[in-house]
mmCIF file of C-alpha atoms and ligand atoms in Angstrom:
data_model
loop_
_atom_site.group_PDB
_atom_site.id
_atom_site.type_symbol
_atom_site.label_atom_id
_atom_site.label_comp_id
_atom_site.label_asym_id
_atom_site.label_seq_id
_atom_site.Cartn_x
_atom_site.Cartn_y
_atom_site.Cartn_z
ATOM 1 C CA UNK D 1 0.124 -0.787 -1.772
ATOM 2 C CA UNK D 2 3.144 -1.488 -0.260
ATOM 3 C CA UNK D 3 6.159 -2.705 -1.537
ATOM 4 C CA UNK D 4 6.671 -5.881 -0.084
ATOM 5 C CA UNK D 5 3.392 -6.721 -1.965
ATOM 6 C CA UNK D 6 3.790 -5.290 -4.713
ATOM 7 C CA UNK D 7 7.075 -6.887 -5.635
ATOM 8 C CA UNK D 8 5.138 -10.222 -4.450
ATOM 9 C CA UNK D 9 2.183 -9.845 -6.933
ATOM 10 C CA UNK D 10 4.518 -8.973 -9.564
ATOM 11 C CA UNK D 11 6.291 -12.164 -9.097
ATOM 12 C CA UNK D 12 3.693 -14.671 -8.242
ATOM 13 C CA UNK D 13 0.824 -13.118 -10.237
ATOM 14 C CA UNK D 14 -2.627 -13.525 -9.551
ATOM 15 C CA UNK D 15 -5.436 -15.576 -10.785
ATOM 16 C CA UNK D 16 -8.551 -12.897 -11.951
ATOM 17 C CA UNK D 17 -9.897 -11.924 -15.343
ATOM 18 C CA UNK D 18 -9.727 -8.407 -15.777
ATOM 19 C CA UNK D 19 -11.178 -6.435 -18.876
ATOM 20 C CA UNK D 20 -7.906 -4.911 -19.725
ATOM 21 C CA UNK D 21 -4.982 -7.598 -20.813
ATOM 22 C CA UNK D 22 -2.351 -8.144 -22.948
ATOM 23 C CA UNK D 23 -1.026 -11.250 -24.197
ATOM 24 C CA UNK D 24 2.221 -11.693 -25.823
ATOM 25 C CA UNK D 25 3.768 -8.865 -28.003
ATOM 26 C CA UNK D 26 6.678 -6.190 -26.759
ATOM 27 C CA UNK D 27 7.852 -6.135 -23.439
ATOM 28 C CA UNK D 28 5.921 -7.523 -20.248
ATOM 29 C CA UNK D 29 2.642 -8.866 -20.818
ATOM 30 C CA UNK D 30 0.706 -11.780 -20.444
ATOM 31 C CA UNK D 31 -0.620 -9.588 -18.019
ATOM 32 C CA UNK D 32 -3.811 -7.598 -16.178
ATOM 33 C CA UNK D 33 -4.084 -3.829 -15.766
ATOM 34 C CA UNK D 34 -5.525 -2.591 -12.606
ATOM 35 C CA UNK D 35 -5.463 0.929 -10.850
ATOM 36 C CA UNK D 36 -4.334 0.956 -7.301
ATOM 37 C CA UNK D 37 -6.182 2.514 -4.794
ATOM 38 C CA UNK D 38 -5.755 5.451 -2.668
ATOM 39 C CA UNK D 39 -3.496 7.685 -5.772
ATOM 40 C CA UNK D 40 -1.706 4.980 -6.307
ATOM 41 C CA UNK D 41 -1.759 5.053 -10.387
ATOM 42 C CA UNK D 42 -1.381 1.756 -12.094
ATOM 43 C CA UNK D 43 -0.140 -1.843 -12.066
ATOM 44 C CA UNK D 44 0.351 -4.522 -14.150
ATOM 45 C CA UNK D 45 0.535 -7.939 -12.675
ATOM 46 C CA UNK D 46 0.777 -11.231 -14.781
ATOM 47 C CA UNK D 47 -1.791 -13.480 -14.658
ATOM 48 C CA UNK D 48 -0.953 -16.756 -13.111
ATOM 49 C CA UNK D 49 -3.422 -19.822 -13.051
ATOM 50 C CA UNK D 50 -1.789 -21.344 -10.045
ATOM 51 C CA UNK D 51 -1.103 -18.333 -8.339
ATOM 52 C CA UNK D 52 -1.165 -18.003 -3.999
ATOM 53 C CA UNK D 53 -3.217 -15.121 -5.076
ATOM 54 C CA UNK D 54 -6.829 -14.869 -6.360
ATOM 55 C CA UNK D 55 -8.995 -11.406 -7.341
ATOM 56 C CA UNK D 56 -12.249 -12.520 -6.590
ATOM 57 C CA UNK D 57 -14.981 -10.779 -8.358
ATOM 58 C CA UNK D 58 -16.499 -8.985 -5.408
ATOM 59 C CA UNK D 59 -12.919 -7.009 -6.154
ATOM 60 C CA UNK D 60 -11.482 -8.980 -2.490
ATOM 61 C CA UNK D 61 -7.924 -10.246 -3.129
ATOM 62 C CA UNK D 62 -6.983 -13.327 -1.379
ATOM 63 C CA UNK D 63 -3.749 -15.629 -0.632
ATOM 64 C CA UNK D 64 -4.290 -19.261 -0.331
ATOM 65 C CA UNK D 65 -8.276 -18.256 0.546
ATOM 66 C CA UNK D 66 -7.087 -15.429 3.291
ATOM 67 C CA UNK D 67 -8.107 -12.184 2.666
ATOM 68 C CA UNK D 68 -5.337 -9.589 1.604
ATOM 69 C CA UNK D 69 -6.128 -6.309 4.039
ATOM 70 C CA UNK D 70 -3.865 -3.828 2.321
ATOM 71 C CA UNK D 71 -5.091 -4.555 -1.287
ATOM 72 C CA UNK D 72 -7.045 -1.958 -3.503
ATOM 73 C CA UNK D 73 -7.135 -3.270 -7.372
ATOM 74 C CA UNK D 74 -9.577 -1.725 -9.410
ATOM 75 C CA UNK D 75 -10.055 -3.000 -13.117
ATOM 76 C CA UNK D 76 -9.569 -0.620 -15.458
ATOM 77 C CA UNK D 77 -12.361 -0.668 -17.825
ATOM 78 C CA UNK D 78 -12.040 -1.455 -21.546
ATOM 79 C CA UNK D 79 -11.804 1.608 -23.580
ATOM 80 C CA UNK D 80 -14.479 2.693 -25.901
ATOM 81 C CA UNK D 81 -11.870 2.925 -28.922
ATOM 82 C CA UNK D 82 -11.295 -1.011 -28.991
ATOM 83 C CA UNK D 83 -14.659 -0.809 -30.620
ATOM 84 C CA UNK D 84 -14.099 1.371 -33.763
ATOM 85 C CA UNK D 85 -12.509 0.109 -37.237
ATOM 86 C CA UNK D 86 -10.927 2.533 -39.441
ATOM 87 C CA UNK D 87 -12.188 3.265 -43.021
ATOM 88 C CA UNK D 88 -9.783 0.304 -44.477
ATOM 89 C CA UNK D 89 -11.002 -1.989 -41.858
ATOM 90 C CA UNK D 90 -8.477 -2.927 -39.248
ATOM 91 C CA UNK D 91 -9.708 -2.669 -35.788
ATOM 92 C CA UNK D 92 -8.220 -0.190 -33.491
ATOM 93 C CA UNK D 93 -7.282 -2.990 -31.348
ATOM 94 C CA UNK D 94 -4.898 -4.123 -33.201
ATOM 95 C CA UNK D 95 -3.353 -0.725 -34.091
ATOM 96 C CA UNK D 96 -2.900 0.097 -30.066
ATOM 97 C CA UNK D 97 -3.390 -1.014 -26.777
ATOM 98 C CA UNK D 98 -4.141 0.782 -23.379
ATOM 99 C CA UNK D 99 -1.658 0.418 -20.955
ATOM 100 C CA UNK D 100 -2.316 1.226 -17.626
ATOM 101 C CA UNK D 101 -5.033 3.794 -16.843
ATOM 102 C CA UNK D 102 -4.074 6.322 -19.641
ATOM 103 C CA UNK D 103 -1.250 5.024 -21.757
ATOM 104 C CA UNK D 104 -1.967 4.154 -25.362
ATOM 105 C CA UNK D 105 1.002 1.583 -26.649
ATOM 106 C CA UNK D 106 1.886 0.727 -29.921
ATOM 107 C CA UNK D 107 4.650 -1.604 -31.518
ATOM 108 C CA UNK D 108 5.118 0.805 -34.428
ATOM 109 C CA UNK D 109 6.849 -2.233 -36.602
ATOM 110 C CA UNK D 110 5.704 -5.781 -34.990
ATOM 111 C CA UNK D 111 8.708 -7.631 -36.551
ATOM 112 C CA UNK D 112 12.467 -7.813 -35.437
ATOM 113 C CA UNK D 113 16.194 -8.405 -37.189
ATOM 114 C CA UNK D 114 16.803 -10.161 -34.115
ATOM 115 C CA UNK D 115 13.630 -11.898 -33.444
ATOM 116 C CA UNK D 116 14.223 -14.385 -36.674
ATOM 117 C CA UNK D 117 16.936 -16.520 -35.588
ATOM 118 C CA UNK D 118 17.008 -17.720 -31.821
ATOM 119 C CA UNK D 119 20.735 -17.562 -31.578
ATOM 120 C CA UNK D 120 19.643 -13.800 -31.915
ATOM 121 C CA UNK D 121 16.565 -13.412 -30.632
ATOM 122 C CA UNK D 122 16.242 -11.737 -26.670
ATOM 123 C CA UNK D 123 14.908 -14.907 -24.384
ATOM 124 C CA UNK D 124 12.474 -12.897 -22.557
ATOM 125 C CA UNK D 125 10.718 -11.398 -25.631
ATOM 126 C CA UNK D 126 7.638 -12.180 -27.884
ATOM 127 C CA UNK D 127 7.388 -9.557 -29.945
ATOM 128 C CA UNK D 128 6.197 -11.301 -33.100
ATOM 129 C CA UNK D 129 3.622 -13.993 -30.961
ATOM 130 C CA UNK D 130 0.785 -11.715 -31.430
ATOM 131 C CA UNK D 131 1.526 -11.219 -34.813
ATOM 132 C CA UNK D 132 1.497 -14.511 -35.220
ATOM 133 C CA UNK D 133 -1.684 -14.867 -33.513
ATOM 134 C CA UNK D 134 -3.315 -12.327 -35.829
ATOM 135 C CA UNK D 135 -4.087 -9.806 -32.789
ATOM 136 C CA UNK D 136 -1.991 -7.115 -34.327
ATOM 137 C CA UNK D 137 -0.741 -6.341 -37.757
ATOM 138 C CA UNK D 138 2.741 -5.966 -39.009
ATOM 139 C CA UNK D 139 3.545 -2.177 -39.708
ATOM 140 C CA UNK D 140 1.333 0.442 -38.348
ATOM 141 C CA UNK D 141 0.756 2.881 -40.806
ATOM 142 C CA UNK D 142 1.171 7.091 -39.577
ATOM 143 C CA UNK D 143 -2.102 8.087 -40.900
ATOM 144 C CA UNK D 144 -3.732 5.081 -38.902
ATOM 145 C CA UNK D 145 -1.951 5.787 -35.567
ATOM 146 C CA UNK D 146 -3.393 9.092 -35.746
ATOM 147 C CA UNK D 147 -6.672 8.334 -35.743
ATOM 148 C CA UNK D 148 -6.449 5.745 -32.920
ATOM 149 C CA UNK D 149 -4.447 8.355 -31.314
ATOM 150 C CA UNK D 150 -7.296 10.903 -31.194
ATOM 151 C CA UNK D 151 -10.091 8.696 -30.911
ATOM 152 C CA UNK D 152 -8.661 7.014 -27.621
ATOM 153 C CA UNK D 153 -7.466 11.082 -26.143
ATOM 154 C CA UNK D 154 -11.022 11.709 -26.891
ATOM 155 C CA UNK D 155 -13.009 8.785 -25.925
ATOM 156 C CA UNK D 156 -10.986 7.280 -22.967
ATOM 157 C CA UNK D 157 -8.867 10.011 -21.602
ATOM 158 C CA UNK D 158 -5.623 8.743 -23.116
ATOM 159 C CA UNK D 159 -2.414 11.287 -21.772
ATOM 160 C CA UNK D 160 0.396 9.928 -23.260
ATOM 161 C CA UNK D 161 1.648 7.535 -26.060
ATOM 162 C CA UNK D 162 4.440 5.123 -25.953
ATOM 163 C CA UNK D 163 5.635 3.908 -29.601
ATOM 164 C CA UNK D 164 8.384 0.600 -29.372
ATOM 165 C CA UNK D 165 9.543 -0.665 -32.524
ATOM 166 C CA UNK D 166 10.995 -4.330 -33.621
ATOM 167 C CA UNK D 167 14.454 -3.569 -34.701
ATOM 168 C CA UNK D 168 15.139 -2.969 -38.440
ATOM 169 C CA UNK D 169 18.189 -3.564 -40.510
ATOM 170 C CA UNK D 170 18.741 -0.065 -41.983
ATOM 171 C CA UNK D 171 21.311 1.966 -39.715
ATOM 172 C CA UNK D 172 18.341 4.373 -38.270
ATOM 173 C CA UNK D 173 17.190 0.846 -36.855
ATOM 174 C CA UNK D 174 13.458 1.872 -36.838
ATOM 175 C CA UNK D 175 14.016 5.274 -36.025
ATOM 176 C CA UNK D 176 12.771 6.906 -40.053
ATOM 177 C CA UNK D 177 9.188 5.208 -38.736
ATOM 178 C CA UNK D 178 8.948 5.886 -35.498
ATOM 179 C CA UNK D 179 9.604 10.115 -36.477
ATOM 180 C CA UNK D 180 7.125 9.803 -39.175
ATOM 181 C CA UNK D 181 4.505 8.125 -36.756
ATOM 182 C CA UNK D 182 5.221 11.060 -33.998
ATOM 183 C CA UNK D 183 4.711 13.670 -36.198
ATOM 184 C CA UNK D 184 1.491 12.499 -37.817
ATOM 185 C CA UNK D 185 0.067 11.718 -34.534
ATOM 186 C CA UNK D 186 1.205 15.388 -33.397
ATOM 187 C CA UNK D 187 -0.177 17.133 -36.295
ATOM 188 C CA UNK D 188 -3.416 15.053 -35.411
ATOM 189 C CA UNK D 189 -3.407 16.269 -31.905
ATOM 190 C CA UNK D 190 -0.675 18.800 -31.116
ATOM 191 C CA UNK D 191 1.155 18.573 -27.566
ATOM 192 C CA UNK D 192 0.534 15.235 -26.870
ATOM 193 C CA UNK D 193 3.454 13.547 -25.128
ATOM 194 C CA UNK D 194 5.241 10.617 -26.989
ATOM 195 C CA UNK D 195 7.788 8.658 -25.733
ATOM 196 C CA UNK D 196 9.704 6.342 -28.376
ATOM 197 C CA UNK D 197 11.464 3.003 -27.649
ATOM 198 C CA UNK D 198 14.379 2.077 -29.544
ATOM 199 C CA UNK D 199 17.972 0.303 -30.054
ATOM 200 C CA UNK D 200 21.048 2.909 -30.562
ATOM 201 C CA UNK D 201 20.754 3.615 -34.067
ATOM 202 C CA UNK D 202 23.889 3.501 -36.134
ATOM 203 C CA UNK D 203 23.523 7.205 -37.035
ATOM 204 C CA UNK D 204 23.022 8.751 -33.680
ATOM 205 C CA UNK D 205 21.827 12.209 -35.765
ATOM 206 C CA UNK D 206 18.593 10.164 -35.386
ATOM 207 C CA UNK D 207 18.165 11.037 -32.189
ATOM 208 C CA UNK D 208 17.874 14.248 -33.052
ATOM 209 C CA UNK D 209 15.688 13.805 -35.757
ATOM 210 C CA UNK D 210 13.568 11.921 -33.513
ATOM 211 C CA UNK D 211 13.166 14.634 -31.334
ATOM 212 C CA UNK D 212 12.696 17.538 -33.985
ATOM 213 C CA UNK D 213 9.507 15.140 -35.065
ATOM 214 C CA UNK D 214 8.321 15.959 -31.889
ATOM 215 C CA UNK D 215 8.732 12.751 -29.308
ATOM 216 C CA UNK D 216 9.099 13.944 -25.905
ATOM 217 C CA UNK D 217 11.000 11.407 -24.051
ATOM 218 C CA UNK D 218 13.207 8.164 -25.426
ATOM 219 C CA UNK D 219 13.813 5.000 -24.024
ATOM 220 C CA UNK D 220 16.946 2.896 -25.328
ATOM 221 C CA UNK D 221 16.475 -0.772 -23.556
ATOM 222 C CA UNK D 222 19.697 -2.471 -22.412
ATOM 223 C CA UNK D 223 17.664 -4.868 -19.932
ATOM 224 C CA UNK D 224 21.556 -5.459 -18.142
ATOM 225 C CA UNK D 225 24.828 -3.680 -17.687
ATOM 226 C CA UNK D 226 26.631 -7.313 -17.816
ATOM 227 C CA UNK D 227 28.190 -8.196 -20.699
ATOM 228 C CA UNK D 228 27.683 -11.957 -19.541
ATOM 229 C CA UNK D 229 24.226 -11.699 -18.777
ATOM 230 C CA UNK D 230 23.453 -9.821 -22.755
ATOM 231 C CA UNK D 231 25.217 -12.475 -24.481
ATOM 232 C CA UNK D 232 23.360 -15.014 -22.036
ATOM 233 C CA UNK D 233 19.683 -13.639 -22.710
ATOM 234 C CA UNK D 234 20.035 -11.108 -25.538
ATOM 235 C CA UNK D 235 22.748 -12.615 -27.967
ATOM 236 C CA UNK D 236 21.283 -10.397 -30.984
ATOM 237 C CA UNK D 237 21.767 -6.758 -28.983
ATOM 238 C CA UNK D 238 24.533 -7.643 -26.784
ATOM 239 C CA UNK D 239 26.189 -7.380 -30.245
ATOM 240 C CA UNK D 240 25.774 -3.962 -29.747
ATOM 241 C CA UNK D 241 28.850 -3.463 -27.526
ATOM 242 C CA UNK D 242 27.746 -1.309 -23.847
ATOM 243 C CA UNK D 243 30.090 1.124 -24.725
ATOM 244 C CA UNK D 244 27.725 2.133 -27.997
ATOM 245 C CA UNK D 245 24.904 2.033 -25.162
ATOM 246 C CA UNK D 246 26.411 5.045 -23.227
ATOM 247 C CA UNK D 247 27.099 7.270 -26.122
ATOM 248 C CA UNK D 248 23.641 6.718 -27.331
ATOM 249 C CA UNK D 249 22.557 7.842 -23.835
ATOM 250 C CA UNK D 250 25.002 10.728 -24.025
ATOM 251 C CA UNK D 251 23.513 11.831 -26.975
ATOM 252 C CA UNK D 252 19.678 11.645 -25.772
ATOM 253 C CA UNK D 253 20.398 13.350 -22.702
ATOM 254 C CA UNK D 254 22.147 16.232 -24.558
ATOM 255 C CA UNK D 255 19.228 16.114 -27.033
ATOM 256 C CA UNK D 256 16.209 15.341 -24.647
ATOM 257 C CA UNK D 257 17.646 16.706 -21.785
ATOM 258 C CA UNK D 258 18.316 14.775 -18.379
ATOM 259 C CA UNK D 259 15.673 12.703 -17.020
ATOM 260 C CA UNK D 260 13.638 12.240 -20.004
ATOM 261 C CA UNK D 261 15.793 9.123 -21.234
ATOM 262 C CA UNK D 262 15.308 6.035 -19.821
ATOM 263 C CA UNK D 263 16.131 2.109 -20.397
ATOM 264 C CA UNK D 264 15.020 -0.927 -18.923
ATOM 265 C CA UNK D 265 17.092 -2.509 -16.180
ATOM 266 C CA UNK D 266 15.626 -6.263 -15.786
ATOM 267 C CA UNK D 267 15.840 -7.800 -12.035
ATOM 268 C CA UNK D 268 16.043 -11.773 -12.349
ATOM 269 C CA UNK D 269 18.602 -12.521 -15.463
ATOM 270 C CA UNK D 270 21.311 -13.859 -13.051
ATOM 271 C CA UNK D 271 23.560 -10.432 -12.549
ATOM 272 C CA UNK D 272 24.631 -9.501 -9.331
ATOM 273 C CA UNK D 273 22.112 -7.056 -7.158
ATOM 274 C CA UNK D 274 24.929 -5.485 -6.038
ATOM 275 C CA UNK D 275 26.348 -4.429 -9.195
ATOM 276 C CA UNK D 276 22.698 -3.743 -10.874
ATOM 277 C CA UNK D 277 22.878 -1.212 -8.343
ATOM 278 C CA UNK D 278 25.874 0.194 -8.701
ATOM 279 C CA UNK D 279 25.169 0.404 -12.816
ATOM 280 C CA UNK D 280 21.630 2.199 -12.055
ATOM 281 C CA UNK D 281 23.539 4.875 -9.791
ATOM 282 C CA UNK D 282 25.832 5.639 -12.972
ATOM 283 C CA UNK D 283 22.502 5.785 -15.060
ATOM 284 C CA UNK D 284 21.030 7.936 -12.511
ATOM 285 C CA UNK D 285 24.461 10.114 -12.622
ATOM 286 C CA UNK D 286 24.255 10.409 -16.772
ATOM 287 C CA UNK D 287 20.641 11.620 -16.433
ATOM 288 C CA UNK D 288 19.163 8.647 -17.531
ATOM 289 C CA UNK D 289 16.478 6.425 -15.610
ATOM 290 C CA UNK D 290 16.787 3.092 -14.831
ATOM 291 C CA UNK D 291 13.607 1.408 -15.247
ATOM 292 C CA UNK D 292 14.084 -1.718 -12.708
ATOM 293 C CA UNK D 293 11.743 -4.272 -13.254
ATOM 294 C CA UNK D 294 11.136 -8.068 -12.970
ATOM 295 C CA UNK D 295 11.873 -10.252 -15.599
ATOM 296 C CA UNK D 296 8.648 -11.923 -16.400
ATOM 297 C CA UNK D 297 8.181 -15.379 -17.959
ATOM 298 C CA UNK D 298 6.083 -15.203 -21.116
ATOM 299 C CA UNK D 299 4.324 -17.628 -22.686
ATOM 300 C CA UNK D 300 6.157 -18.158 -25.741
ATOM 301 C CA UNK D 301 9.441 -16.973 -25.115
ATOM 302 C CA UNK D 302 12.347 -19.142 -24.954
ATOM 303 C CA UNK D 303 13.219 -18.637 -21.293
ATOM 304 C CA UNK D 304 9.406 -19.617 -20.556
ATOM 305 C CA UNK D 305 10.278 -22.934 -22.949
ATOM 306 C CA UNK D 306 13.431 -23.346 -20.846
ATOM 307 C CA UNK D 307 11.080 -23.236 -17.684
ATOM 308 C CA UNK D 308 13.755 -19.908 -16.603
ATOM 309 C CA UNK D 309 11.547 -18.541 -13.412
ATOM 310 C CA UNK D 310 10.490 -15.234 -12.320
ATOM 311 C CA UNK D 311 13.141 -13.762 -9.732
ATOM 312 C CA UNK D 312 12.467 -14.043 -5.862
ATOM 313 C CA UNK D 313 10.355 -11.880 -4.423
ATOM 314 C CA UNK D 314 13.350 -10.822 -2.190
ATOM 315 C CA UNK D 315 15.564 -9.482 -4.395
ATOM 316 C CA UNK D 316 13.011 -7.330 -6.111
ATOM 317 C CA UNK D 317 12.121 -5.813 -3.185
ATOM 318 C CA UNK D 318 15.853 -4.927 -2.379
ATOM 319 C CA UNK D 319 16.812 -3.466 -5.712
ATOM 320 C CA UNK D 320 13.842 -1.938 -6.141
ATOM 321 C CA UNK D 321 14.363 0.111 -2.811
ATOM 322 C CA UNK D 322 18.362 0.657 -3.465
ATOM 323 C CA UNK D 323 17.060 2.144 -6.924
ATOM 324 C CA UNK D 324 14.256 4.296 -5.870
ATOM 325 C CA UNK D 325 16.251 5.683 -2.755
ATOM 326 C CA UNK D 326 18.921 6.989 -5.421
ATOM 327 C CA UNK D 327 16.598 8.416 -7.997
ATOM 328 C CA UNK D 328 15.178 10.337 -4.757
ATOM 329 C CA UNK D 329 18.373 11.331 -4.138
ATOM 330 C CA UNK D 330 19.128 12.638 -7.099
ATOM 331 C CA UNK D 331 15.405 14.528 -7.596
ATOM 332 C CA UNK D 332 14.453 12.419 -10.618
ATOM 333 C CA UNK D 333 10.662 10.977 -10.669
ATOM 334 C CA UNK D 334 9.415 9.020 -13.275
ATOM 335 C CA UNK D 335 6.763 11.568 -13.872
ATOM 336 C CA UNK D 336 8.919 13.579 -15.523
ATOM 337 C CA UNK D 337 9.838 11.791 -18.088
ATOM 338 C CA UNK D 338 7.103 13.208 -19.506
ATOM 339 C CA UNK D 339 5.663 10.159 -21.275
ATOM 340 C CA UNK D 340 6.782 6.220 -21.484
ATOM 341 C CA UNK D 341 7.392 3.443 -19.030
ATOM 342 C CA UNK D 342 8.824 5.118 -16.157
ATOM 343 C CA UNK D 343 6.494 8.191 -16.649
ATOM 344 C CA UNK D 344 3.922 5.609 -16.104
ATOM 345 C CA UNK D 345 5.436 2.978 -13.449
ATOM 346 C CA UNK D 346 2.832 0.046 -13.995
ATOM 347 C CA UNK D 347 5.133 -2.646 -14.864
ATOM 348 C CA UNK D 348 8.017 -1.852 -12.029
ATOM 349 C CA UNK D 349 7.431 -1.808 -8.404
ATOM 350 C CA UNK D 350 9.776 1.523 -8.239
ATOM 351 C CA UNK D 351 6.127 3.524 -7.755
ATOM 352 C CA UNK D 352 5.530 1.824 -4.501
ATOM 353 C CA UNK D 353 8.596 3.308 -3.010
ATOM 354 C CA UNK D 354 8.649 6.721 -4.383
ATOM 355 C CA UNK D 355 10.423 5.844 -7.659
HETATM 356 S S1 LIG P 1 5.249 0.614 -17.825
HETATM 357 FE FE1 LIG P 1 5.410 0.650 -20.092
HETATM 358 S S2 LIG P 1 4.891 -1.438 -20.763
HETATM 359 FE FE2 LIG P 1 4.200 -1.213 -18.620
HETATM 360 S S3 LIG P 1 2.030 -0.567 -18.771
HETATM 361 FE FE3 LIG P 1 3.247 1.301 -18.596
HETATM 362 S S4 LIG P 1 3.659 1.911 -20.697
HETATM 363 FE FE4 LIG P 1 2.982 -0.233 -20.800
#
């Protein structure tokens, strides 16, 4: 698909009901999970009732009733491990979701220091709605993980795993979990990549610790490189001052090597393209990836409340380029991250142009 639709889908959405969606919870959802055609691995696209854009059921994709030519979505199917319960009852579904064609994701602990307050709370997020709305539960337990983990490698082809976390208050900030969840789903089924998600903790050692559990890749999220735009959109972690960001790179990237840290870089929070550009080049030039995607409005979040919308299809399209042309440049494919978001590409539009 190319990118000029791509980047429109993932703004305007699309009205369909695939078997595979998410609604609320960590990062984007409120969305549908499709594989593209031809090799072109995954997308997610939000679903969007008044959408230009309709996936009819015959599979046909249309824009105000024209046909789309270009367009190849195929639904992934729901997995066969949403259907099992483990021995204490809690369905697997709730444990873990599939993300893409072959991710398994799980919000290790569903609840956030900075979610409680909304002078605090990130505007974009809604981490704690599905908790809320009793499709997940609040702390995955190790021993659980790893039996979702190895029924969904074994039943649905499941390649990697991507464990996020709501911040905690402790100075590992969710870090002591997220090693003990890696290394009982490793011990369950050895060599599996892992990628973890999580703030800079105040004791960086945790990075290492992190890794010695056995996590292959690590994201740590600034969603913007302006100080305005944090205190604007995520008052809680903008708290965190930029400067702690970079050594907590420095630190995974020494630990992890280059290329298999990443952090999210969200198009559509007011910055200037220009200098979201220049700010992924010096990501790119530490060894870390800039995951560029749009800012999507969720259902529940404050910005959706505020009636904030998505960016222009425009701009994503031009960033999105600028971004993928450097991490050409500098030899760095998502696919080697190993395992997480940019080893998987479904949310950003970086995939369509070689990102
Ligand atoms: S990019 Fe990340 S959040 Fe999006 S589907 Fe893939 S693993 Fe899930």
């Amino acid at each position: 698909m190319d990118l000029d639709l791509r980047a429109t889908l993932a703004v305007h959405g699309l009205r369909a009901r695939p078997p595979v969606r998410r609604r609320a919870g960590a990062g984007p959802s409120d969305d549908g999970h499709w594989s593209l055609g031809g090799g072109g691995g995954a997308a997610t696209l939000p679903i969007v009732e008044d959408s230009p854009f309709e996936l009819r059921e015959s599979g046909v994709l249309t824009r105000d009733g024209v046909v789309v030519e270009d367009a190849l979505l195929e639904p992934v199917l729901r997995p066969r491990f949403y259907d099992l319960t483990t021995a204490d009852g809690v369905p697997y579904e709730k444990l873990a979701r599939l993300h893409g064609t072959e991710v398994l994701a799980t919000t290790v602990v569903q609840t956030c220091i900075r979610y409680t307050a909304e002078e605090t709370r990130c505007r974009f997020c809604t981490i704690e709605e599905s908790l809320r709305a009793g499709a997940t539960t609040q702390v995955k337990q190790p021993g659980q993980l790893a039996e979702v983990v190895e029924a969904a490698v074994r039943l649905d082809g499941i390649r990697q795993v991507v464990m996020t976390t709501g911040t905690s208050n402790g100075p590992d900030r969710g870090a002591k979990h997220l090693a003990r969840c890696v290394a009982a789903v490793l011990e369950r089924v050895p060599g599996l990549p892992i990628q973890i998600q999580i703030e800079p903790p105040v004791d960086l050692t945790w990075i290492r610790r992190l890794k010695d559990a056995g996590a292959t890749a690590v994201g740590i999220h600034v969603e913007s490189l302006d100080q305005g735009v944090r205190e604007r959109w995520t008052p809680g972690k903008a708290s965190v001052p930029l400067a702690r960001y970079e050594e907590a790179w420095a630190e995974a990237v020494r630990v992890f090597g280059a290329n298999r840290v990443s952090t999210y870089l969200l198009i559509g929070l007011g910055e200037d393209p220009d200098e979201l550009v220049a700010g992924a080049e010096r990501l790119i030039a530490m060894g870390v990836y800039p995951f560029v995607v749009p800012y999507r409005p969720l259902e529940g979040s404050l910005a959706h409340a505020d009636g904030v919308p998505a960016p222009d299809p425009l701009t994503l399209v031009r960033v999105t380029r600028r971004v993928a042309g450097a991490l050409r440049a500098a030899g760095m494919r998502g696919a080697d991250q190993g395992a997480g978001c940019a080893a998987c590409g479904a949310c950003s539009a970086l995939g369509a142009v070689g990102g």
